[in-house]
């Protein structure tokens, strides 16, 4: 940045517009009136590699709840929200993939303020052009979970997102009805995997069936026996989207030699890696924020979103949206968050913002 | 196989030549006179994808000791030996990479009888042409450990074996002086990694230094402090070649975000995978027998050996041979095995066979 740009930038900060943001300044129970508060704060300014986005909708993920519960920086206003669809209103000098006016979607980074605000800055590499044929609400359900599902298939299992490129391979998805599971079922089917997923409540079973799951197991019953029953005693891949600790002994029992296991759920105790040692099987964590947090290969997430947008527009994938709150209000953010906190969410919960903020 | 071939094959079994093999029929202490016994048995016959090799030398690996200690098939004669250099004397009908008379080297498979025999059959895909400029003893030290080191760098860390293709990346090798460590140090240096290894006894320190290690840490002292001292507080890769359980807490502390960890040593208890979850770091087992045991991607091992042979011939790598026993006798197999069982082996221990068996 040259001197003139610096002066402009400082001047810009001085005359920054205000905006509404919904956040909190300490960990509080969801029912606490102060769990979320609305504030007028200065609009953020993008740096050279970032864009400024006018947010049109967000969705709530389990990570919002985890970050609020674990919040340590008491007194500092924190804005959550790790899904967004919005309109580009400013681009950094190094940004070439986006222009002002583009409709974009992204999950963003834990290192920055989130999308529960009228405007947000985000690293351009983490962003994709939004699909054209979906509503704002439908789009905002997708980014975080799509990136996670993509990284499970691509980074952990080594697959490209090519239609029916795989045959005679199977994946067991533990908890297919949640946010990540709902898109992972579809992406796995798209590339040609046989998809086996767990689901228990009738509405969950109906949901995963509608997404294309080939076999649906009841996680209240013995999974090993059910897999034998459907003639898949061992599977090529397992995606653990719930209770890694609880499912680990089963997973190591049913993974094929040279199979791969991915988990997005932290362990609360050590796990026995021994059963994988001599069978060439591998375990990987998938944590979609790691790339943004460490500025590693961020563009892979933007590229994943570009690809997902094409598949959504073509109808190869469908949105995982199941519930919409209309209006950017504290009560809607609270209600959407409460739904996710209660668990057992099917698909995704979205908050669509008002036009005026 | 047509009827005529079948008849020939049955006839061939009937008139099979005898050969000397050294093995055992139950787990016994190394000092037991029956720990190893010599027997005259029928020469094996290669199937269509195999070759028959006249073995000229073998070397002893920790896996020999583990397999003998854990032997369950009491009364059945078992031949160990998972390194061999020898001359091809017969090739299966599907084998195109080898001719009778070729000098070859390989580790082979746990599923078959080993190289402690005058003749051995082995899957051709697992075999490489031996280097030309090394002695039989020097060659026989290499296969199993070279394949393991190759799979650590290639399969677990994602590197091709290209000279100085990597810069500004570091590897910590825990136990660099042993069989795998001695070749891994050299291969890691060859591709351009900065190599940090542990070694403690003066002769081990001298050995790893001669192999090219950049930094040598004392594993009796705090590794974290020593890494800080040499200005590598975090490393890109860790190869655990000893006591995975014991080193795990240190390893998870000093691995960089998006770093990779490989281990060849089984755990005896669960390990805490938690510290890797949010930093994009990955852990892989490397067990070189898995491919042969499950007939997965076996040719990758033959190809690795072809490449290693070229590097040995060019002097880019040196043999890790440190001790040679001359003569295919029970006492030499016992003595070589005892050396490995006692641990603290520097480099590799080899038994060169007599010409007449």
Short mmCIF file of C-alpha atoms in Angstrom, two decimals, chain A residues 66 110 257-258 263-267 269-287 289-291 293-294 296, chain B residues 66 110 257-258 263-267 269-287 289-291 293-294 296:
data_model
loop_
_atom_site.label_atom_id
_atom_site.label_comp_id
_atom_site.label_asym_id
_atom_site.label_seq_id
_atom_site.Cartn_x
_atom_site.Cartn_y
_atom_site.Cartn_z
CA UNK A 66 -19.39 -24.35 20.44
CA UNK A 110 -13.18 -18.29 12.62
CA UNK A 257 -8.26 -52.94 4.47
CA UNK A 258 -6.93 -49.75 2.86
CA UNK A 263 -14.31 -37.50 11.41
CA UNK A 264 -15.50 -33.97 12.01
CA UNK A 265 -16.34 -34.50 15.69
CA UNK A 266 -13.64 -34.03 18.32
CA UNK A 267 -12.82 -36.93 20.63
CA UNK A 269 -10.72 -39.26 25.20
CA UNK A 270 -7.86 -41.13 23.52
CA UNK A 271 -8.92 -43.61 20.84
CA UNK A 272 -7.39 -46.94 19.90
CA UNK A 273 -5.60 -46.53 16.58
CA UNK A 274 -4.21 -50.07 16.85
CA UNK A 275 -6.83 -51.85 14.72
CA UNK A 276 -5.91 -49.72 11.71
CA UNK A 277 -2.17 -50.34 11.80
CA UNK A 278 -1.76 -53.54 9.83
CA UNK A 279 -4.63 -53.16 7.38
CA UNK A 280 -3.42 -50.04 5.59
CA UNK A 281 -6.51 -48.11 6.73
CA UNK A 282 -6.22 -44.42 7.50
CA UNK A 283 -8.00 -41.94 9.72
CA UNK A 284 -8.21 -38.20 9.03
CA UNK A 285 -9.73 -35.27 10.80
CA UNK A 286 -11.67 -32.88 8.64
CA UNK A 287 -12.03 -29.39 10.10
CA UNK A 289 -11.80 -23.87 9.32
CA UNK A 290 -8.20 -25.08 9.49
CA UNK A 291 -7.36 -23.75 6.01
CA UNK A 293 -7.32 -20.18 10.23
CA UNK A 294 -3.80 -20.98 8.99
CA UNK A 296 -3.30 -22.72 3.86
CA UNK B 66 7.65 -60.26 16.33
CA UNK B 110 4.13 -62.14 5.32
CA UNK B 257 -0.44 -26.99 11.37
CA UNK B 258 -1.09 -29.14 8.29
CA UNK B 263 4.41 -44.26 12.60
CA UNK B 264 5.60 -47.78 11.99
CA UNK B 265 5.38 -48.88 15.63
CA UNK B 266 2.11 -50.23 16.98
CA UNK B 267 0.53 -48.52 19.97
CA UNK B 269 -2.88 -48.17 24.33
CA UNK B 270 -5.27 -45.60 22.90
CA UNK B 271 -3.68 -42.30 21.88
CA UNK B 272 -5.09 -38.80 22.04
CA UNK B 273 -5.88 -37.68 18.51
CA UNK B 274 -7.51 -34.50 19.84
CA UNK B 275 -4.52 -32.16 19.44
CA UNK B 276 -4.47 -32.79 15.67
CA UNK B 277 -8.13 -32.03 15.03
CA UNK B 278 -8.17 -28.29 14.53
CA UNK B 279 -4.73 -27.79 13.01
CA UNK B 280 -5.21 -29.79 9.83
CA UNK B 281 -2.45 -32.20 10.85
CA UNK B 282 -2.71 -35.86 9.90
CA UNK B 283 -1.45 -39.15 11.29
CA UNK B 284 -0.84 -42.27 9.17
CA UNK B 285 0.30 -45.75 9.91
CA UNK B 286 2.90 -47.16 7.55
CA UNK B 287 3.05 -50.94 7.45
CA UNK B 289 3.37 -55.61 4.42
CA UNK B 290 -0.20 -54.36 4.12
CA UNK B 291 0.00 -54.08 0.31
CA UNK B 293 -0.98 -59.05 2.49
CA UNK B 294 -4.06 -57.62 0.80
CA UNK B 296 -3.25 -53.87 -3.08
#
